[in-house]
PDB file of C-alpha atoms in Angstrom:
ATOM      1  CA  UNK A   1      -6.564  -9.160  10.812  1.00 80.00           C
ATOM      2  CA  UNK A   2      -8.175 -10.609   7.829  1.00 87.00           C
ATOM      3  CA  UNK A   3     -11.773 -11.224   9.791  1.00 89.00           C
ATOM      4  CA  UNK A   4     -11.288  -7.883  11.270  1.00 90.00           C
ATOM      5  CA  UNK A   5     -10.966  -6.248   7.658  1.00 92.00           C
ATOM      6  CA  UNK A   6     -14.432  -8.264   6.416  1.00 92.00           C
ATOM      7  CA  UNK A   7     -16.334  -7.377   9.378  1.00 93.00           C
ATOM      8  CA  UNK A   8     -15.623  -3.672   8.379  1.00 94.00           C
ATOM      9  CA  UNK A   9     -16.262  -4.486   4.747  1.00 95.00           C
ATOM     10  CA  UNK A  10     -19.386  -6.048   5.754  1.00 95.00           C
ATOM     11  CA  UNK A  11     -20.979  -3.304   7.484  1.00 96.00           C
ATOM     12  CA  UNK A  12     -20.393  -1.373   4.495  1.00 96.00           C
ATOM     13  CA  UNK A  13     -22.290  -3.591   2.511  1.00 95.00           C
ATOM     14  CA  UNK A  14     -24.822  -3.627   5.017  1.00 95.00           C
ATOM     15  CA  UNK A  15     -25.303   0.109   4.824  1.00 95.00           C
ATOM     16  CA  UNK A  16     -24.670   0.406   1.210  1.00 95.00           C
ATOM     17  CA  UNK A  17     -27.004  -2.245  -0.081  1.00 94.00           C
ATOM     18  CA  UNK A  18     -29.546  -1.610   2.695  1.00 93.00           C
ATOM     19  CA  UNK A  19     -30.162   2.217   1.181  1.00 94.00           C
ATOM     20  CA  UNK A  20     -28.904   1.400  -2.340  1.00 93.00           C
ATOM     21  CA  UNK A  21     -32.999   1.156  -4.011  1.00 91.00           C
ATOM     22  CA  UNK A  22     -34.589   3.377  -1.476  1.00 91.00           C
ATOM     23  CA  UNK A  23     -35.208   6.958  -2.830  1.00 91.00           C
ATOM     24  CA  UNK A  24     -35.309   5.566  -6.755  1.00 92.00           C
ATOM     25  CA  UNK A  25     -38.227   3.336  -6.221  1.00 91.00           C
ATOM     26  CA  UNK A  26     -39.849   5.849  -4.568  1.00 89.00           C
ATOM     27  CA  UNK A  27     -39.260   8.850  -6.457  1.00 88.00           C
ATOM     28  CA  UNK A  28     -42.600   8.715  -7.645  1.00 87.00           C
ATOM     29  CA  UNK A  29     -44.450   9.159  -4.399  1.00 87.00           C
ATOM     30  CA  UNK A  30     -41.661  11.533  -3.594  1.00 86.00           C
ATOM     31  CA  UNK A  31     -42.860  13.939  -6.250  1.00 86.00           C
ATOM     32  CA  UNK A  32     -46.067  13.211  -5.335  1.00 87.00           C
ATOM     33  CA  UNK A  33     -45.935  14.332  -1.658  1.00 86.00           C
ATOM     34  CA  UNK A  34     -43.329  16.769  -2.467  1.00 84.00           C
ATOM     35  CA  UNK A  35     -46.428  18.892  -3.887  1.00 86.00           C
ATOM     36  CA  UNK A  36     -48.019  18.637  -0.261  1.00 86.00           C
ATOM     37  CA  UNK A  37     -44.845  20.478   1.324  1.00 84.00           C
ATOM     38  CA  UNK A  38     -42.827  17.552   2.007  1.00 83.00           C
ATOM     39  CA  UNK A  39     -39.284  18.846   2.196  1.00 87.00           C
ATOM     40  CA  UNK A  40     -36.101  17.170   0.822  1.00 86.00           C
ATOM     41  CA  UNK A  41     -34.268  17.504   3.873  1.00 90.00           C
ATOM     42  CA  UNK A  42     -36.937  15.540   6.071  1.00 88.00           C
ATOM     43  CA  UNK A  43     -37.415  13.207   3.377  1.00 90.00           C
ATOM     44  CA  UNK A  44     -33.882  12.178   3.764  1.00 91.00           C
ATOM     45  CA  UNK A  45     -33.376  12.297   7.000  1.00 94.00           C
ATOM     46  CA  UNK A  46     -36.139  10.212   7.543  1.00 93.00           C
ATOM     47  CA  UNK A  47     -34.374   7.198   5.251  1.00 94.00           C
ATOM     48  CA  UNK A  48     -30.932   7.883   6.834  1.00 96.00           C
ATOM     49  CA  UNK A  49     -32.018   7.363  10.410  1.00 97.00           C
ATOM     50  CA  UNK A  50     -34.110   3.883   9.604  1.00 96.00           C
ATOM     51  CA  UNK A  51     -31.726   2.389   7.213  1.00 96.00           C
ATOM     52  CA  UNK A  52     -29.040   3.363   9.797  1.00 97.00           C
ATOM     53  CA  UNK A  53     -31.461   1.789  12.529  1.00 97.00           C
ATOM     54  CA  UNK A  54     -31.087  -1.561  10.361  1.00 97.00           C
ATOM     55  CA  UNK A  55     -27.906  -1.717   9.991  1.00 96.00           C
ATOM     56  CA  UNK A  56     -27.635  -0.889  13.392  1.00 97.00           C
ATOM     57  CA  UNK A  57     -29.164  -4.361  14.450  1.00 97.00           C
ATOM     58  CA  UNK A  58     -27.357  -6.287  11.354  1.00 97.00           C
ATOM     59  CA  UNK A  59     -23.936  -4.635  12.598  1.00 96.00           C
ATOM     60  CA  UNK A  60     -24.115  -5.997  16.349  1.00 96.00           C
ATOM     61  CA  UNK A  61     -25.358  -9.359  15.584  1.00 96.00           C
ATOM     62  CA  UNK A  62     -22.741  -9.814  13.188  1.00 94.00           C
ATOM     63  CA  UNK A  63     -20.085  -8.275  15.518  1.00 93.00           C
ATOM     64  CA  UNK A  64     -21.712 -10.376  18.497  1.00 93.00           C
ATOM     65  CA  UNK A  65     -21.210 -13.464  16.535  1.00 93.00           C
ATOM     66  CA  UNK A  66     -17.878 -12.519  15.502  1.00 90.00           C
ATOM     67  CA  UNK A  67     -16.208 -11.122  18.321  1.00 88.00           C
ATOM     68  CA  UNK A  68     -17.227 -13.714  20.813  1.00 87.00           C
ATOM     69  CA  UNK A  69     -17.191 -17.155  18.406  1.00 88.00           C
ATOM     70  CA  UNK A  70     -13.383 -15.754  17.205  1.00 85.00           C
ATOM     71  CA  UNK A  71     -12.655 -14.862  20.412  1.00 83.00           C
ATOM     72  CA  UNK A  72     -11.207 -11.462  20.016  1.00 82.00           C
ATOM     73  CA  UNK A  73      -9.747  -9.925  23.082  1.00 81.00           C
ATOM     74  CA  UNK A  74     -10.881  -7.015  25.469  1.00 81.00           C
ATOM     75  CA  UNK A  75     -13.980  -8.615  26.657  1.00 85.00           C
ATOM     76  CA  UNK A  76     -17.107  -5.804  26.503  1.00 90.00           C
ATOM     77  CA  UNK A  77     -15.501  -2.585  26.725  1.00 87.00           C
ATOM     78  CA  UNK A  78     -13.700  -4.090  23.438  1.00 87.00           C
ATOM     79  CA  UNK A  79     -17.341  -5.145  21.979  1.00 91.00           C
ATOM     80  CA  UNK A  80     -18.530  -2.207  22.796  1.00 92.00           C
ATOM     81  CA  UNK A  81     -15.791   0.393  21.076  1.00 92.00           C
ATOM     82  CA  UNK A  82     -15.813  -2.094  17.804  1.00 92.00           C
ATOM     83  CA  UNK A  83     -19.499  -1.874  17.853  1.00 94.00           C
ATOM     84  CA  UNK A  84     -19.326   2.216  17.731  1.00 95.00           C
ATOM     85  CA  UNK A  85     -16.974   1.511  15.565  1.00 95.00           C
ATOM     86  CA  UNK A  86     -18.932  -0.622  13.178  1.00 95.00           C
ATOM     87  CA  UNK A  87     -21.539   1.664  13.493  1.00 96.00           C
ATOM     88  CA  UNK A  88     -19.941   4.464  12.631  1.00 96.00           C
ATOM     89  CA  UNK A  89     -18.958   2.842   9.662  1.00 96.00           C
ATOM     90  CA  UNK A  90     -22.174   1.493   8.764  1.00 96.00           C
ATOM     91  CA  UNK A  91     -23.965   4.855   8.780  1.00 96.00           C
ATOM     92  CA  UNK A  92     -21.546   6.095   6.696  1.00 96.00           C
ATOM     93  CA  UNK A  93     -22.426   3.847   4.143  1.00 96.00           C
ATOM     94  CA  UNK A  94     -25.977   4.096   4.284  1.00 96.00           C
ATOM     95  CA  UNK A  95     -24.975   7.418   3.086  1.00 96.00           C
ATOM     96  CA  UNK A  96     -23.272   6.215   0.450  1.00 95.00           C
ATOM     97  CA  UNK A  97     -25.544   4.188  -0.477  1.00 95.00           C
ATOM     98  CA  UNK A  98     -28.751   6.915  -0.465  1.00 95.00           C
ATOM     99  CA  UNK A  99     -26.048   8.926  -2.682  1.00 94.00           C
ATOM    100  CA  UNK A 100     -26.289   6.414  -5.098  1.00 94.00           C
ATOM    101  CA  UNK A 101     -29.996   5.749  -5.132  1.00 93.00           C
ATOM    102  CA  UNK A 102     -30.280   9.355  -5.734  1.00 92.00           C
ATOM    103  CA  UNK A 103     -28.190   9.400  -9.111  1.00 93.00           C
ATOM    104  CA  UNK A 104     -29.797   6.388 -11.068  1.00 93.00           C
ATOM    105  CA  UNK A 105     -32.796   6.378 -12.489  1.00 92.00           C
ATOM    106  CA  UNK A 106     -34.516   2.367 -11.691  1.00 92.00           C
ATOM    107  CA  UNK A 107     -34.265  -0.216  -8.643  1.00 91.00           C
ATOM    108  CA  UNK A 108     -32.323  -2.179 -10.925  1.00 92.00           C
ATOM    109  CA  UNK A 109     -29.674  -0.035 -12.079  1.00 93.00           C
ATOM    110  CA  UNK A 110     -29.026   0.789  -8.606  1.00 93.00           C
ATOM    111  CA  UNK A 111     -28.617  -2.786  -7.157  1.00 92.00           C
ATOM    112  CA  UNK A 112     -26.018  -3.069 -10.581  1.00 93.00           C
ATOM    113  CA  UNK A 113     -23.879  -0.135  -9.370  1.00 92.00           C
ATOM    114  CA  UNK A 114     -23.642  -1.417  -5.205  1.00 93.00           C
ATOM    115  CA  UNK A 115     -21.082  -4.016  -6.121  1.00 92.00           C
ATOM    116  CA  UNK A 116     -19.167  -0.891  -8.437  1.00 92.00           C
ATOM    117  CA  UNK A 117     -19.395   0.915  -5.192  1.00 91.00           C
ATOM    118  CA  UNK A 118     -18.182  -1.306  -2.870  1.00 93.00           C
ATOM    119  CA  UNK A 119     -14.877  -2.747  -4.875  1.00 93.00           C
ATOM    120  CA  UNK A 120     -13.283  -0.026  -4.115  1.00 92.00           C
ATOM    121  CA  UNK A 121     -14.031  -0.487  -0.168  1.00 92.00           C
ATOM    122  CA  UNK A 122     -12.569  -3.494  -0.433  1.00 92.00           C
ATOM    123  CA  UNK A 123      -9.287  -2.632  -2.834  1.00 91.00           C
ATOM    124  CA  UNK A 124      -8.470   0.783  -0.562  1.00 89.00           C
ATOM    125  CA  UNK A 125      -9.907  -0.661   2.982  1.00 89.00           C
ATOM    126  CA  UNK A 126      -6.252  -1.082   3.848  1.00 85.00           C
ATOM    127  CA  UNK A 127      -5.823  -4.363   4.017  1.00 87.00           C
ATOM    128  CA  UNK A 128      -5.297  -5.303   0.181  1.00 84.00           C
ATOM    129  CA  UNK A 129      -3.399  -2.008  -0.209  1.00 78.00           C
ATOM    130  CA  UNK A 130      -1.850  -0.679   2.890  1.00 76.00           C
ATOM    131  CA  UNK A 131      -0.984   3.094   2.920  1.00 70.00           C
ATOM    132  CA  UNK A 132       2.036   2.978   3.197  1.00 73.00           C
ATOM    133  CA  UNK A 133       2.307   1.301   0.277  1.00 74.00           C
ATOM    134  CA  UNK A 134       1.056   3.861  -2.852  1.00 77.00           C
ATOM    135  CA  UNK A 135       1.489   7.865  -2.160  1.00 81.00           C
ATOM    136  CA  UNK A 136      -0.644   8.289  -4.640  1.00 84.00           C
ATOM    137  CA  UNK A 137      -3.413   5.846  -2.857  1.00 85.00           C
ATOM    138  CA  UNK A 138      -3.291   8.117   0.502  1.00 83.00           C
ATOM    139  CA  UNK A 139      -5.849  10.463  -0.635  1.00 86.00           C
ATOM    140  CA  UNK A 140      -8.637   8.056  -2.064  1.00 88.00           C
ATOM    141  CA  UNK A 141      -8.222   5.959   0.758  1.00 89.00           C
ATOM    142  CA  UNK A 142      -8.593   8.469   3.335  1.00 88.00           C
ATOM    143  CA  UNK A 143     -12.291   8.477   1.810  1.00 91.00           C
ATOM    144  CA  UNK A 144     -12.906   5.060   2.582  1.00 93.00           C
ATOM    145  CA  UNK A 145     -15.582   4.343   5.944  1.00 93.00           C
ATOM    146  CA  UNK A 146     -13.775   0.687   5.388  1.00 93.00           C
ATOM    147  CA  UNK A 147     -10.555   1.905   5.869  1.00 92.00           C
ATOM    148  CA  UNK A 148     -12.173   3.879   8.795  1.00 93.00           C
ATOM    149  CA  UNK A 149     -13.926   0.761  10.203  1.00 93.00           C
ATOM    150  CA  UNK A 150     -10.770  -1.430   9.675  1.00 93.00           C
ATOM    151  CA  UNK A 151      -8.540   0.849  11.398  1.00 91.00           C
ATOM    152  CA  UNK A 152     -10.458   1.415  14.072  1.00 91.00           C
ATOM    153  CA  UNK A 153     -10.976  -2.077  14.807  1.00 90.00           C
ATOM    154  CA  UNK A 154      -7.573  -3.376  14.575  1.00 90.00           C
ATOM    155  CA  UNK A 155      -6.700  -0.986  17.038  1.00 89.00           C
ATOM    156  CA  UNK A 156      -9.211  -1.449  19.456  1.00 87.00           C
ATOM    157  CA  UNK A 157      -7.949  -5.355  19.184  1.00 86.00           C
ATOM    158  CA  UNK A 158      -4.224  -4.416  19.526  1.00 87.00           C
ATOM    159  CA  UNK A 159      -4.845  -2.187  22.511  1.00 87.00           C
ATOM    160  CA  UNK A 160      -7.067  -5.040  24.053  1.00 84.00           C
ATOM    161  CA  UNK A 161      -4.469  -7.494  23.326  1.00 83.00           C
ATOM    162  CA  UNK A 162      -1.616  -5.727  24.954  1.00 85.00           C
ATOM    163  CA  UNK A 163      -3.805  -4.722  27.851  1.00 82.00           C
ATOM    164  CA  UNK A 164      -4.308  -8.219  28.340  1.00 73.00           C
ATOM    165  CA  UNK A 165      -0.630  -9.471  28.430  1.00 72.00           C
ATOM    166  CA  UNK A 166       0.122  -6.490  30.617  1.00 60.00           C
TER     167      UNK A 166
END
């Protein structure tokens, strides 16, 4: 369960860290361009899908590594759920992290505030703090693409696990 919960946790950083510096260090030329007609929404768009592209790649070596050198059960169909999974979860956090290049003002600042973003990934992913635990937690974590991306791959790994003892 534990390498389950830091392979979610680590395709948030991947997304989050991967967009984290991209629109601040480049709001000049945004400006710039955004005379020419350049529109926010394509501007964006444009980031999202090629950060989410590379994490993409960093998400299924990492699960490829994982899944098969742990051993995890389920055999493809399993790799290839947690992969969606992971995905899934890493594209959320590219968001994130784009949301976060967009609301500080250098490179630096951002790459300061990724680590303030992703503590509380790791405090409400649901392994440190289960649900069930805090009602007053519920919400927050329900927020959470770790949570998200640990809960989906725990129970793709219990369902492959009782499929194979079946």
């Amino acid at each position: 369960t534990v390498a389950i919960f830091f392979v979610a946790v680590t395709a948030v950083w991947f997304g989050t860290s991967n967009a984290a510096r991209e629109i601040v260090s480049e709001r000049a030329i945004y400006v710039r361009e955004r005379m020419v007609n350049l529109g926010l929404f394509n501007y964006v768009v444009s980031k999202f899908l090629l950060l989410s592209l590379i994490t993409v790649v960093q998400c299924t070596v990492l699960l490829g590594i994982l899944f098969f050198g742990l051993g995890f059960s389920g055999g493809m169909a399993a790799f290839g759920v947690g992969l969606i999974t992971l995905i899934a979860t890493g594209m959320n956090s590219v968001a994130i992290g784009l949301l976060l290049s967009t609301v500080v003002v250098s490179s630096e600042a951002a790459m300061a505030l990724t680590p303030i973003a992703l503590i509380p990934q790791v405090v409400l992913g649901g392994l440190m703090v289960p649900m069930t635990t805090n009602e007053l937690l519920k919400w927050p974590m329900l927020l959470m693409p770790a949570r998200w991306g640990f809960q989906g791959l725990v129970a793709q790994e219990r369902i492959a696990v009782q499929s194979d003892t079946a």
